[in-house]
Rosetta silent file (secondary structure, phi, psi, omega in degrees, C-alpha in Angstrom):
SEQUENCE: XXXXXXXXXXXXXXXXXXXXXXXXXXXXXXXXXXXXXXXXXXXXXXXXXXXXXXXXXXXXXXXXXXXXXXXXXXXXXXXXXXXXXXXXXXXXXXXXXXXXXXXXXXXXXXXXXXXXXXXXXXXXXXXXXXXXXXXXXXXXXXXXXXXXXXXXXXXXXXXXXXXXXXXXXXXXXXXXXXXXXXXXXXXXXXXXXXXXXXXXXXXXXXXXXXXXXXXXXXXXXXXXXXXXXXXXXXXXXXXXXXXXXXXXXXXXXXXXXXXXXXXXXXXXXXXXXXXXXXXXXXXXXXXXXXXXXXXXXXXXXXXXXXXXXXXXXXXXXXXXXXXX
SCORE:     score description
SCORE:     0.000 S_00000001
   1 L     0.000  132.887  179.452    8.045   25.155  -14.249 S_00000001
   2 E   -89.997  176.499 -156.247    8.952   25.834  -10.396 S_00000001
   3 E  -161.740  119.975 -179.506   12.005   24.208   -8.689 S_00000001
   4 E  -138.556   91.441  152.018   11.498   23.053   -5.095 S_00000001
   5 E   -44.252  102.054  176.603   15.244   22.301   -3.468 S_00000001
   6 E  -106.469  166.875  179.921   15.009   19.802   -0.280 S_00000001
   7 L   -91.192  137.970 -175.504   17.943   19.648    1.768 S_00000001
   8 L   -72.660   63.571  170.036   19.637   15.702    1.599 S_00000001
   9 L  -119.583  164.173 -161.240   18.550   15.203    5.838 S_00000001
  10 L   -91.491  -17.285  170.125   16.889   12.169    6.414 S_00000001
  11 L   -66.097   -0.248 -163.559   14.065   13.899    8.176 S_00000001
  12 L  -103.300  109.374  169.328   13.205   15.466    4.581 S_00000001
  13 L  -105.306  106.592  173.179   11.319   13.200    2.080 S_00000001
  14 H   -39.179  -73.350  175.474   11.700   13.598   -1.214 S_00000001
  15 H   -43.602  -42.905 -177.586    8.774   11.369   -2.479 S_00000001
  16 H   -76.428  -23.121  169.136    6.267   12.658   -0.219 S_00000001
  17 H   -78.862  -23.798 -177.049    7.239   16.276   -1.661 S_00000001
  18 H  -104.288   -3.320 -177.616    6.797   14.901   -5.268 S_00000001
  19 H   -96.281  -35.468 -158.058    3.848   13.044   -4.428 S_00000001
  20 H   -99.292   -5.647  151.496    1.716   16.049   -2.789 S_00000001
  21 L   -43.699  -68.329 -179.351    3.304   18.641   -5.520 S_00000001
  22 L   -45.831  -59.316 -173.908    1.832   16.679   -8.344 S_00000001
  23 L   -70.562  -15.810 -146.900   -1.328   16.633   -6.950 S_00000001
  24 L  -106.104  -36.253 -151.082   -1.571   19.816   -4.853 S_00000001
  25 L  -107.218  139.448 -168.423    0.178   22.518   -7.766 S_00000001
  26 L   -66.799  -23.885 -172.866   -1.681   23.098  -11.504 S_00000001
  27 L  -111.856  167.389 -167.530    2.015   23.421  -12.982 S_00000001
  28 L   -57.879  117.895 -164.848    4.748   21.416  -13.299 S_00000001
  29 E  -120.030  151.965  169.523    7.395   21.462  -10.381 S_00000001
  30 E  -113.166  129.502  157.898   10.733   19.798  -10.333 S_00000001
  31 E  -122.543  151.597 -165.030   11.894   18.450   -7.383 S_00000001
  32 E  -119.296  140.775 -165.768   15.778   18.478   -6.318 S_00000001
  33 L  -107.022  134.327  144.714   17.725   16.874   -3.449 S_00000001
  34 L   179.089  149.737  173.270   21.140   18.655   -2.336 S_00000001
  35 L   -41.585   79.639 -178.847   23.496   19.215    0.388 S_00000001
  36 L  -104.475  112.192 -139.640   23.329   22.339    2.333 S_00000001
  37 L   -94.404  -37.858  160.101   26.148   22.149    3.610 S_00000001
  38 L  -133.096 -146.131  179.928   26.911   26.195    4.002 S_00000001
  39 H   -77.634  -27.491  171.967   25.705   29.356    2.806 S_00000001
  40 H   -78.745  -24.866  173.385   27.366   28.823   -0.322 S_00000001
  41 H   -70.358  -41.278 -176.507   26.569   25.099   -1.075 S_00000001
  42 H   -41.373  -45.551 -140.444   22.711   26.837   -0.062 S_00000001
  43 H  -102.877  -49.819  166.823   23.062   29.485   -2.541 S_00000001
  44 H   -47.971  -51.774  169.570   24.606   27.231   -5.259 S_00000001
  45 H   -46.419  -46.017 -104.764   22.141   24.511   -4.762 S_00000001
  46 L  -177.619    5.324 -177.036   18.976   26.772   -4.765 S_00000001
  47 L   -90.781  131.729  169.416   20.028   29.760   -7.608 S_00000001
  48 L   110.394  -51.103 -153.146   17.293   29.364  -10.106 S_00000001
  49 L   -74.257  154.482 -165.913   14.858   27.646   -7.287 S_00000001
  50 L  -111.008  -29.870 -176.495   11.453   29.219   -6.391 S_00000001
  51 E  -148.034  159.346 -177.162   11.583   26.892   -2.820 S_00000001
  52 E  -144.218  155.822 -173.155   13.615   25.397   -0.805 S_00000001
  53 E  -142.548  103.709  179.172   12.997   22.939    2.423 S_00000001
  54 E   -92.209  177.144  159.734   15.526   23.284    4.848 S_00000001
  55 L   -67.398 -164.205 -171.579   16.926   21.411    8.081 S_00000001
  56 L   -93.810  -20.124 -140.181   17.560   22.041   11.896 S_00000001
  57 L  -111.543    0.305  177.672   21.224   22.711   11.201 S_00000001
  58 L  -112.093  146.919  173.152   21.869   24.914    8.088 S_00000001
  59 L   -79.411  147.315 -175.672   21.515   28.353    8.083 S_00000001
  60 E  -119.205   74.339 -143.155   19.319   30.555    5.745 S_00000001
  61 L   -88.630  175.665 -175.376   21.198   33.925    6.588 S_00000001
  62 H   -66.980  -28.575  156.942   20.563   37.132    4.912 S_00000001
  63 H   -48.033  -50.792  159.558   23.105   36.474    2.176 S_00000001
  64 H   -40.112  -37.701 -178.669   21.373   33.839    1.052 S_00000001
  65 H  -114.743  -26.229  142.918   18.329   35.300    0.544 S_00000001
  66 H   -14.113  -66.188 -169.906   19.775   38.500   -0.939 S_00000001
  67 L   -89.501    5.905  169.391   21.161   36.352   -3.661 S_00000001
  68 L  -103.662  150.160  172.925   18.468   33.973   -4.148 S_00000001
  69 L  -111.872   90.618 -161.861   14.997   34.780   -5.785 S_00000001
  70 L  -125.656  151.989 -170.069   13.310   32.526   -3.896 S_00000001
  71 L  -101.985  -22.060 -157.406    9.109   32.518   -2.854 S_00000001
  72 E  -158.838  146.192  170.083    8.929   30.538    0.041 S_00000001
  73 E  -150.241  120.226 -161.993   11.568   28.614    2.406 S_00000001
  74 E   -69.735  157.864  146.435    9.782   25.655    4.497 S_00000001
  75 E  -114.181  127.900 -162.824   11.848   24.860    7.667 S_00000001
  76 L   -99.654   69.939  172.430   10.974   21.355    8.585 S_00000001
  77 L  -165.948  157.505  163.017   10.610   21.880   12.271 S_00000001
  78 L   -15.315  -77.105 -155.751    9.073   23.437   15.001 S_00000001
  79 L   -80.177 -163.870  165.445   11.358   26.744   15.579 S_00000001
  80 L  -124.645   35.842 -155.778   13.364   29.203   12.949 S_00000001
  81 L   -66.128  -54.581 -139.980   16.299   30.074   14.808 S_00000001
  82 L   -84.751    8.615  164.710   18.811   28.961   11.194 S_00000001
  83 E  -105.307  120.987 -170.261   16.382   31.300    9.333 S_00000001
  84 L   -77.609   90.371 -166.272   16.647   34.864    8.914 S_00000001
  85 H   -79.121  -36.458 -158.364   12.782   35.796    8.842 S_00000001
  86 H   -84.795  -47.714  176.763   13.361   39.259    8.785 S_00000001
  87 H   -70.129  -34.003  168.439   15.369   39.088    5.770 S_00000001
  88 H   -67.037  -46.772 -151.151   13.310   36.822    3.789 S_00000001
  89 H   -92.447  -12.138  141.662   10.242   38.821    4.649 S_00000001
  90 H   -44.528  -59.069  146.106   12.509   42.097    2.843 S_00000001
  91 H   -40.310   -8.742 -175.363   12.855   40.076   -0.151 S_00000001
  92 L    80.464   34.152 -143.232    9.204   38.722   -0.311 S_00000001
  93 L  -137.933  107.814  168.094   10.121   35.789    0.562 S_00000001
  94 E   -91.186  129.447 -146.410    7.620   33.528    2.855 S_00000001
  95 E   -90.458  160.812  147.629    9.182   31.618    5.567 S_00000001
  96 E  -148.535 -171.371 -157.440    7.041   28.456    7.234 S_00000001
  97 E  -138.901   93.161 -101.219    7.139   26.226    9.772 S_00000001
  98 L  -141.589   69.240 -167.964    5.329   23.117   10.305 S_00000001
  99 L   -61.181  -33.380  167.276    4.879   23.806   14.120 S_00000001
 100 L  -107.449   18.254 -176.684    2.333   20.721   15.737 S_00000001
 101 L   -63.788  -31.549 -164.063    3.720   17.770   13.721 S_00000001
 102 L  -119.430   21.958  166.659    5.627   16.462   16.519 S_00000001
 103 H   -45.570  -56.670  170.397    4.055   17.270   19.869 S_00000001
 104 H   -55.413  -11.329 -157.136    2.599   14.389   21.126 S_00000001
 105 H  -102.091  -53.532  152.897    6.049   13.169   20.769 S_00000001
 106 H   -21.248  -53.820 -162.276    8.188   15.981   21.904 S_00000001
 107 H   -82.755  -37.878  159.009    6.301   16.532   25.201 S_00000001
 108 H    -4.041  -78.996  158.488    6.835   12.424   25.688 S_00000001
 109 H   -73.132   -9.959  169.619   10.290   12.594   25.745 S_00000001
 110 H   -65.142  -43.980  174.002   10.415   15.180   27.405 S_00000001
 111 H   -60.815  -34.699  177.009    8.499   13.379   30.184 S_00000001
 112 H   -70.040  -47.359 -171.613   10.687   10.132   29.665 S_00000001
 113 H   -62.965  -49.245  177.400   13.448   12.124   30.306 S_00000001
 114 H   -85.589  -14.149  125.343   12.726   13.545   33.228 S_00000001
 115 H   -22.844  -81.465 -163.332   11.753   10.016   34.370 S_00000001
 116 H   -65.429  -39.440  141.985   14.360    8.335   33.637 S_00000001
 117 H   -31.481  -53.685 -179.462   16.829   11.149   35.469 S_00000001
 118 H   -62.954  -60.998 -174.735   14.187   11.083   38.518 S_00000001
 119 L   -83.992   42.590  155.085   14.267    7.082   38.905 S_00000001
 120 L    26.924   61.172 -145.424   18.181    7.011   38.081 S_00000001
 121 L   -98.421  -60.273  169.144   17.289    4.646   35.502 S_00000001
 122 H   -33.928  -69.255  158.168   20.903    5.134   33.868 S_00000001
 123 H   -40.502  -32.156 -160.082   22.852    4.465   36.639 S_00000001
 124 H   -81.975  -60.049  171.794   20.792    1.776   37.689 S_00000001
 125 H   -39.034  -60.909  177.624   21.118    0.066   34.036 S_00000001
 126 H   -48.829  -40.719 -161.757   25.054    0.510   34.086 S_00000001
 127 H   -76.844  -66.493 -174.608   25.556   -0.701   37.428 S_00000001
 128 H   -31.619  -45.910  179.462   23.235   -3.890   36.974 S_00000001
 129 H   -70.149  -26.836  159.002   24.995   -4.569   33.474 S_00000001
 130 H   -66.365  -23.269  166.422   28.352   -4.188   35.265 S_00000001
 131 L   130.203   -7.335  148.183   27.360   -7.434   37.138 S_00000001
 132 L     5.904 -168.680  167.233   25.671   -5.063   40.130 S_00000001
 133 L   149.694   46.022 -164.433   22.449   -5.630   41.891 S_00000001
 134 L  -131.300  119.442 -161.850   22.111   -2.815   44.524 S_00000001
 135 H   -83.510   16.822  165.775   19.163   -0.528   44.385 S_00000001
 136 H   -78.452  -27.234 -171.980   21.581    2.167   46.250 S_00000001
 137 H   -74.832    5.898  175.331   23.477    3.098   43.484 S_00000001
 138 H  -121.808   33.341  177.701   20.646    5.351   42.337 S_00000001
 139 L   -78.359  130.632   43.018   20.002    7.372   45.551 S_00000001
 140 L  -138.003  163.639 -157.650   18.339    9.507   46.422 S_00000001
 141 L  -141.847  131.279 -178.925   15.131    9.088   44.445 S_00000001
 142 L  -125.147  148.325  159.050   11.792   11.427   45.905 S_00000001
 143 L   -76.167  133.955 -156.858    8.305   10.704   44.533 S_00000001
 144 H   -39.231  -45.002 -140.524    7.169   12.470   41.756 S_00000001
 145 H   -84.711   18.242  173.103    3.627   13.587   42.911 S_00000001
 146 H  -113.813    6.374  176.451    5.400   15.195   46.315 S_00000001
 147 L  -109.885 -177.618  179.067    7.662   17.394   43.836 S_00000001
 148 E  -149.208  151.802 -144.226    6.577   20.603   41.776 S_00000001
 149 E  -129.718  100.156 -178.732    7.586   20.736   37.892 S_00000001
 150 E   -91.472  149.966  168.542    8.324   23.975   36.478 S_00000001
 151 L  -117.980  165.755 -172.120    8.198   24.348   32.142 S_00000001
 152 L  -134.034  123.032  161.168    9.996   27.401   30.880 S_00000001
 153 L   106.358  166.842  141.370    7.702   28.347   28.014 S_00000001
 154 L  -162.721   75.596  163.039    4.446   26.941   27.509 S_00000001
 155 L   -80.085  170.407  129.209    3.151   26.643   23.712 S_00000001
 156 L    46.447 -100.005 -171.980    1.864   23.480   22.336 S_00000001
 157 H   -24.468  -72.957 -161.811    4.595   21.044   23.769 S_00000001
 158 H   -68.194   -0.439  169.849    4.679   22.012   27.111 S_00000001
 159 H  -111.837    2.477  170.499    0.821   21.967   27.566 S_00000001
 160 L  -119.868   17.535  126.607    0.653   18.298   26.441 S_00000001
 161 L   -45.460  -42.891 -178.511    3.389   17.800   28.826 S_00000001
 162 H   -90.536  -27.152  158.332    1.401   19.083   31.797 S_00000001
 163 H   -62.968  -37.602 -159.824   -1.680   16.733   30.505 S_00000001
 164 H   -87.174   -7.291 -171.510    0.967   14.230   30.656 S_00000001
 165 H   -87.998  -43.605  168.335    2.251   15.353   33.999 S_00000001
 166 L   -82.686   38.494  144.517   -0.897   15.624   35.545 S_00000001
 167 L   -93.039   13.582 -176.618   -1.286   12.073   36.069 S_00000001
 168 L  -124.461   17.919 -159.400    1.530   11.966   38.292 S_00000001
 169 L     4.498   65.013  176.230   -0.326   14.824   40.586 S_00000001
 170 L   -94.180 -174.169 -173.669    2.920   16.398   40.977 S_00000001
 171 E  -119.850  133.818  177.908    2.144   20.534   41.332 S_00000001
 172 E   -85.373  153.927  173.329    2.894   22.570   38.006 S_00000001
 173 E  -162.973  143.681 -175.280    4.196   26.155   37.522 S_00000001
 174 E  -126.045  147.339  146.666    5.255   27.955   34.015 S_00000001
 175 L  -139.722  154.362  175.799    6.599   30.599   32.697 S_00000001
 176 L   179.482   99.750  174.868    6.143   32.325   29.288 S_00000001
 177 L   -32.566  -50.934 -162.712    5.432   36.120   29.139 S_00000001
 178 L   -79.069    0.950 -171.559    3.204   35.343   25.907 S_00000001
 179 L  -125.308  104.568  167.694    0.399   32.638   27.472 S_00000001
 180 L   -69.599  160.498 -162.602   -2.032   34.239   30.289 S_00000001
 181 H   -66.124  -32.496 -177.085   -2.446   32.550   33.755 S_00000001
 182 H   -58.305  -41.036 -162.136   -6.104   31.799   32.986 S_00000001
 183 H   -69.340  -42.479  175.484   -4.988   29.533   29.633 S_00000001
 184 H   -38.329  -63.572  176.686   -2.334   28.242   31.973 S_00000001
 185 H   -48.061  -18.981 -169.080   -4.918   27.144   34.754 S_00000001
 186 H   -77.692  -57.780 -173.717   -7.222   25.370   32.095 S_00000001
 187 L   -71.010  -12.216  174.004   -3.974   22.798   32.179 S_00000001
 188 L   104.670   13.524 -158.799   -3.667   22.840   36.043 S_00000001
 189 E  -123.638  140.867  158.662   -0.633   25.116   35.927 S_00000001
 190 E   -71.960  110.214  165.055    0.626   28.591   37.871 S_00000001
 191 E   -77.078  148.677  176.200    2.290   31.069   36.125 S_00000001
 192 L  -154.450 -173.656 -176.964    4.845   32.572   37.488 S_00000001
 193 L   -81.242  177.679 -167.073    8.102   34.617   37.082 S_00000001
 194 H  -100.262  -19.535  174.294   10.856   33.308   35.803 S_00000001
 195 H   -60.305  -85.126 -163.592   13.064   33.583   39.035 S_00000001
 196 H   -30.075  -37.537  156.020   10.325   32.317   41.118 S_00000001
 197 H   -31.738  -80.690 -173.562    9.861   29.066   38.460 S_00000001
 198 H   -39.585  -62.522 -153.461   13.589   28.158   39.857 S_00000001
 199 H   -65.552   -7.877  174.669   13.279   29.161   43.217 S_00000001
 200 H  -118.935  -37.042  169.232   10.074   26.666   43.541 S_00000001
 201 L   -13.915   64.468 -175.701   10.734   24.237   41.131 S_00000001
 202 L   -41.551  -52.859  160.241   12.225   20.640   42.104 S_00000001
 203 E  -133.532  160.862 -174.808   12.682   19.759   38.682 S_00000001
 204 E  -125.976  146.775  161.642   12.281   21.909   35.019 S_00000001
 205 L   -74.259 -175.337  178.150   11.521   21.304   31.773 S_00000001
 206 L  -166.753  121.847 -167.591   12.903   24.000   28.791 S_00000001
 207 L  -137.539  -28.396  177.973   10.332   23.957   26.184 S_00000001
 208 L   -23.453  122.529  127.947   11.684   27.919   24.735 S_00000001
 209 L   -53.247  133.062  164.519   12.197   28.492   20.688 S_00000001
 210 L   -69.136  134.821 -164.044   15.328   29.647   20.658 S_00000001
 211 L  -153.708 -165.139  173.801   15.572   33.166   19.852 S_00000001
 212 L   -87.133  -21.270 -178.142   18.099   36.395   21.073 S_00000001
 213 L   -85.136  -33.417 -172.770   15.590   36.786   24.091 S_00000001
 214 L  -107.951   24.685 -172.392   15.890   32.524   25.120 S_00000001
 215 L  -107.948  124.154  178.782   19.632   32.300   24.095 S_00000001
 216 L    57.234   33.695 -177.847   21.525   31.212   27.445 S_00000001
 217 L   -87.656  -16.297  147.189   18.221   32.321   29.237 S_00000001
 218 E  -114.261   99.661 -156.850   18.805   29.403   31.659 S_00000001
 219 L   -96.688 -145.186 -167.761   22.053   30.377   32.908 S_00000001
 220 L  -100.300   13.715  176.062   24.000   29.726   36.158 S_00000001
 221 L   -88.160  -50.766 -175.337   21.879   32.427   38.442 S_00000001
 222 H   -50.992  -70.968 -171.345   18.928   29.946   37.079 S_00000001
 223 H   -72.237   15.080  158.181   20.155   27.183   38.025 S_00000001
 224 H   -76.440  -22.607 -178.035   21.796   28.060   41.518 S_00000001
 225 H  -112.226   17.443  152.680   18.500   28.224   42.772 S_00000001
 226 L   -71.785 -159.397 -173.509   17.754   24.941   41.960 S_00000001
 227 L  -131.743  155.281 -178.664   18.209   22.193   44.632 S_00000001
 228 L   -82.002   46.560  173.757   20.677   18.971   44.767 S_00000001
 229 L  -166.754   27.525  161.825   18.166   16.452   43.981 S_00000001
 230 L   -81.773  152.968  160.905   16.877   18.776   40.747 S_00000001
 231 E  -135.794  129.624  173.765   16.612   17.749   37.161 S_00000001
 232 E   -89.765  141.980  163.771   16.705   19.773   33.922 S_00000001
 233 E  -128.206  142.551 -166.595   15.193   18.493   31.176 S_00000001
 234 E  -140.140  133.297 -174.941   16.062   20.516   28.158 S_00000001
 235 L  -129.402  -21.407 -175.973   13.891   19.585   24.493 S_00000001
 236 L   -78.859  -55.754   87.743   14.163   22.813   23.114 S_00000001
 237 L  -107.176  148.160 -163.914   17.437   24.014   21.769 S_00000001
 238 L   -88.290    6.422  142.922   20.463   23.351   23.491 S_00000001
 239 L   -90.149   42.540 -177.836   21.781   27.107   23.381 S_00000001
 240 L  -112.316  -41.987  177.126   18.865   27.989   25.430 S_00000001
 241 E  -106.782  119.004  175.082   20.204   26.298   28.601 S_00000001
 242 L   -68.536   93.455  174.285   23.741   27.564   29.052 S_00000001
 243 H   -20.178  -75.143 -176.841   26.377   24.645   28.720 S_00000001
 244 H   -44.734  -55.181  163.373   28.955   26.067   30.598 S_00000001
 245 H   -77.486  -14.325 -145.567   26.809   26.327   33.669 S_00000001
 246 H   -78.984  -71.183 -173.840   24.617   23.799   33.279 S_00000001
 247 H   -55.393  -58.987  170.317   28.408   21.507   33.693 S_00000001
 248 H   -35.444  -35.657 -166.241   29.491   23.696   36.702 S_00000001
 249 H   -84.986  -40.829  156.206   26.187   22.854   38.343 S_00000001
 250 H   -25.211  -75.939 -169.719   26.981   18.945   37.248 S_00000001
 251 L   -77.722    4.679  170.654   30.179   19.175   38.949 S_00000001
 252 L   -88.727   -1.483 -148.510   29.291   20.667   41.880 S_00000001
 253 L    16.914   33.729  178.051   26.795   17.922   42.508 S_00000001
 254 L   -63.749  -25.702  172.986   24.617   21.240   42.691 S_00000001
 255 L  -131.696  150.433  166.091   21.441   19.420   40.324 S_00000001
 256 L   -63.685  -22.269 -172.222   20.998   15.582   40.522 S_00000001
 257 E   145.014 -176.159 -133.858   21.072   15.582   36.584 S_00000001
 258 E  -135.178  132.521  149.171   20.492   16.719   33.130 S_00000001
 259 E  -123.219  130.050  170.842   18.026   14.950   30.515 S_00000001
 260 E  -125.907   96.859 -150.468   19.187   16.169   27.341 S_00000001
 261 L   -89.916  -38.627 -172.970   17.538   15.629   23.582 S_00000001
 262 L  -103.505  154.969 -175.382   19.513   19.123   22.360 S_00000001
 263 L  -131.663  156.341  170.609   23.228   20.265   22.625 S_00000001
 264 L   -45.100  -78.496 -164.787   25.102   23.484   21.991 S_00000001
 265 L  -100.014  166.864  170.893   26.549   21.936   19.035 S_00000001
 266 L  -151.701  153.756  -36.413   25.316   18.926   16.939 S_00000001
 267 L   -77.569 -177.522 -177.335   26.500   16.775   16.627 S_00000001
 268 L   -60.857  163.696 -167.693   28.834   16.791   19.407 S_00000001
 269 L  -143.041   51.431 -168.385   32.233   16.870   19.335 S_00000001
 270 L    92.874   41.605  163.335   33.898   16.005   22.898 S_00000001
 271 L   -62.485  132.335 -160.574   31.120   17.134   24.608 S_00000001
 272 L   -83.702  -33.668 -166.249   31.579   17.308   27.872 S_00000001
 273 L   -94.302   -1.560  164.841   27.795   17.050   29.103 S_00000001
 274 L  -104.853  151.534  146.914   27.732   13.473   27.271 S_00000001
 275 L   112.544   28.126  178.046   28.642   10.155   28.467 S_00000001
 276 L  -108.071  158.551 -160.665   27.872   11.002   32.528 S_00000001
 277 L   -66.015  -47.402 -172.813   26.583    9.081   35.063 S_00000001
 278 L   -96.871   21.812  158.497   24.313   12.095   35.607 S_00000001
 279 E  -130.459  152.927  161.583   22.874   12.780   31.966 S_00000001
 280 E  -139.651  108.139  148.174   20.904   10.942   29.556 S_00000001
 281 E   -40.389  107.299  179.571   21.549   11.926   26.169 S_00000001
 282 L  -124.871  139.396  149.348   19.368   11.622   22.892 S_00000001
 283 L  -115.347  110.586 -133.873   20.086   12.669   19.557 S_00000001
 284 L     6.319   96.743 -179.611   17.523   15.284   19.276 S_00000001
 285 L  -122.597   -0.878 -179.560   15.531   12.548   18.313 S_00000001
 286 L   -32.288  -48.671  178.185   12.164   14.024   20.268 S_00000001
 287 L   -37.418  -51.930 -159.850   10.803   14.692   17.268 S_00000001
 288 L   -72.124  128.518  172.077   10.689   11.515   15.824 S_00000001
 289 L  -165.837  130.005 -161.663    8.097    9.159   15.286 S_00000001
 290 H   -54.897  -69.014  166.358    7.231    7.434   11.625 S_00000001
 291 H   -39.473 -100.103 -124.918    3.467    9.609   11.978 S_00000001
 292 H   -74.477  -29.206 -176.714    5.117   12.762   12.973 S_00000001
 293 H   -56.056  -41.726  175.612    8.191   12.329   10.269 S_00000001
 294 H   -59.238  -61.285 -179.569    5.109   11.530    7.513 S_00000001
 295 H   -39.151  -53.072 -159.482    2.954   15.048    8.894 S_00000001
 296 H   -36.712  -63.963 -179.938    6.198   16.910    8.826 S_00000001
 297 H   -62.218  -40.215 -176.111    6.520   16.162    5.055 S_00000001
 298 H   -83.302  -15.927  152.663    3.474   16.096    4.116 S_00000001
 299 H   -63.096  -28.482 -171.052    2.842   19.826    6.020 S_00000001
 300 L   -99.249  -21.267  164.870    5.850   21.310    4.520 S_00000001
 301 L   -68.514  -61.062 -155.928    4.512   20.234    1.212 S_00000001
 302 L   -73.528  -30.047 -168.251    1.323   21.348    1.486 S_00000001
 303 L   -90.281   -9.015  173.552    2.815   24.925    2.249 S_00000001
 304 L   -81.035  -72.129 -161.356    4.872   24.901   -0.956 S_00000001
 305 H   -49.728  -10.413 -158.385    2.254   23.912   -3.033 S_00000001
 306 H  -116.588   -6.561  166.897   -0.127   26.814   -1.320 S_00000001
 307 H  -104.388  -57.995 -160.451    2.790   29.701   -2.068 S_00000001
 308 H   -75.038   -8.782  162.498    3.358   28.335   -5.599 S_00000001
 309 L  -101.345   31.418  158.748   -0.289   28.570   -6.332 S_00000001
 310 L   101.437  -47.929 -167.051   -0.505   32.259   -4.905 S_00000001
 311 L   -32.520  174.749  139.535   -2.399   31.209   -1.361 S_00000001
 312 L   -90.807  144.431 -166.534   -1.132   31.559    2.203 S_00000001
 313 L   -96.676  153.981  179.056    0.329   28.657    3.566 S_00000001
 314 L   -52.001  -23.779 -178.251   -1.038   27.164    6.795 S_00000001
 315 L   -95.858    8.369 -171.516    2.464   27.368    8.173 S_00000001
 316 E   -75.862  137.321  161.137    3.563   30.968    7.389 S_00000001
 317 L  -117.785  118.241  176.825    5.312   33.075   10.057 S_00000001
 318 L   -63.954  132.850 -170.249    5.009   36.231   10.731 S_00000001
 319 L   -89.286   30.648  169.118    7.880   38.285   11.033 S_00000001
 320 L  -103.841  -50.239 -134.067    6.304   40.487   12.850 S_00000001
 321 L   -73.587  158.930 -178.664    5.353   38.174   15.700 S_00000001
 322 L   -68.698  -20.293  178.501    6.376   38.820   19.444 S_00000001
 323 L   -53.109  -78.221 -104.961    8.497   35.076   19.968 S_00000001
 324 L   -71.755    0.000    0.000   10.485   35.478   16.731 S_00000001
């Protein structure tokens, strides 16, 4: 009998893992709910277990998979950062990833975000609800399609972003060493450097898996060469955009504002970059939609069941690849 360990987060469904087990694997599997809360609740939780399905927020370091004898360990999200792929793939151990469940939704909010930042939507809501009425209090506001919208990255998200972008015929420009300028141009976009992104950019998305190469990769050289009527929008992981400058640039009234789904930590704890007139905060909720929350589960399923009957799962990552 196999043992398949979900982590107790609410993105994680038990029932949808016990419904597409039953069906998917010829032998019996047990499935178990528990709280990983650190490496050791991980390792307690999961001794004995052939899989595990982890969260965004705990890590599955190399200790962990030293001491576990484990075949496969789903991550039920886009990136890996809380997984040690390189040690799991020393142990035999195949990681996945369930990588398009949540696109359509992701590149959305991303777009909402950077909305709602451009057309001071916040401010404007606060003031009015203060007893307001003065379209001033959200100046100065430029039209979209006269600005030009750099993404940092472009995989998946950020290319249904620039579908969704090009309807505002604002002018696009990317960067991501791994996607050539022809695939770019099919979407309507420039590649470009990553300086040169800033230096033309009015406002930027951050679409980057976090990795040792995108950690703090938009720091405070990036964003000095933004402009004071810029907006970041950051969807990707919040230790990707460097906090510390990111608020220097705030308080400087050096960028117009911050749309933010991810934070250094989560959740926050006296954050500094929440509760300002010139962010709007989500928590990391991009993701979410009742459709992408079912794919997620039912893709993270389907990749257990396809390691416990010997296959490769549609979701496997290589730890070999150039992102990771």
């Amino acid at each position: 009998m196999a043992t398949v360990v979900l982590s107790a987060f609410e993105m994680i469904d038990p029932e949808t893992y016990r419904e597409v087990l039953e069906e998917a694997v010829d032998e019996p599997v047990t499935v178990e709910v528990a709280e990983f809360d650190s490496t050791e609740s991980l390792i307690a939780a999961a001794t004995g277990a052939d899989a595990i399905v982890t969260d965004i927020n705990t890590p599955v370091t190399a200790e962990a998979l030293d001491r576990l004898d484990l075949r496969v360990v789903v991550r039920s999200a886009v990136g890996v950062d809380n997984v040690d792929v390189a040690a799991a793939a020393d142990n035999g151990v195949t990681v996945t990833r369930v990588p398009d469940y949540c696109t359509d939704e992701v590149a959305t909010h991303s777009v909402s975000l950077l909305l709602a930042c451009l057309r001071s939507l916040d401010e404007y809501d606060d003031a009015v609800a203060a007893g307001g009425w003065d379209w001033t209090v959200g100046r100065p506001i430029r039209r979209v399609s006269a600005s030009t919208i750099g993404l940092v990255s472009f995989g998946p998200i950020a290319q249904r972003a620039a579908e969704q972008l090009s309807g505002f015929d604002a002018e696009l420009v990317a960067y991501d060493p791994f996607v050539e300028a022809d695939e770019m141009a099919e979407y309507g976009v420039e590649k470009v450097a990553f300086e040169e992104l800033f230096d033309r950019a009015d406002h930027v998305g951050v679409y980057a898996p976090l990795t040792d190469a995108t950690r703090g990769m938009v720091d405070a050289d990036a964003l000095d060469r933004l402009g004071e009527e810029s907006v970041l929008v950051n969807v990707s992981r919040g230790p990707v955009v460097d906090a510390d400058a990111l608020l220097d640039a705030l308080n400087a009234n050096a960028i117009k504002g911050a749309g933010l789904d991810v934070l250094a930590a989560e959740p926050p704890e006296n954050d500094p970059l929440v509760g300002r007139d010139d962010t709007v905060v989500t928590p990391h909720a991009a993701w979410y939609s009742e459709d992408a929350r079912d794919e997620l589960n039912r893709s993270g399923a389907a990749d257990v069941a396809a390691v416990l009957n010997g296959e490769v799962p549609d979701g496997r990552v290589d730890p070999d690849a150039d992102w990771l």
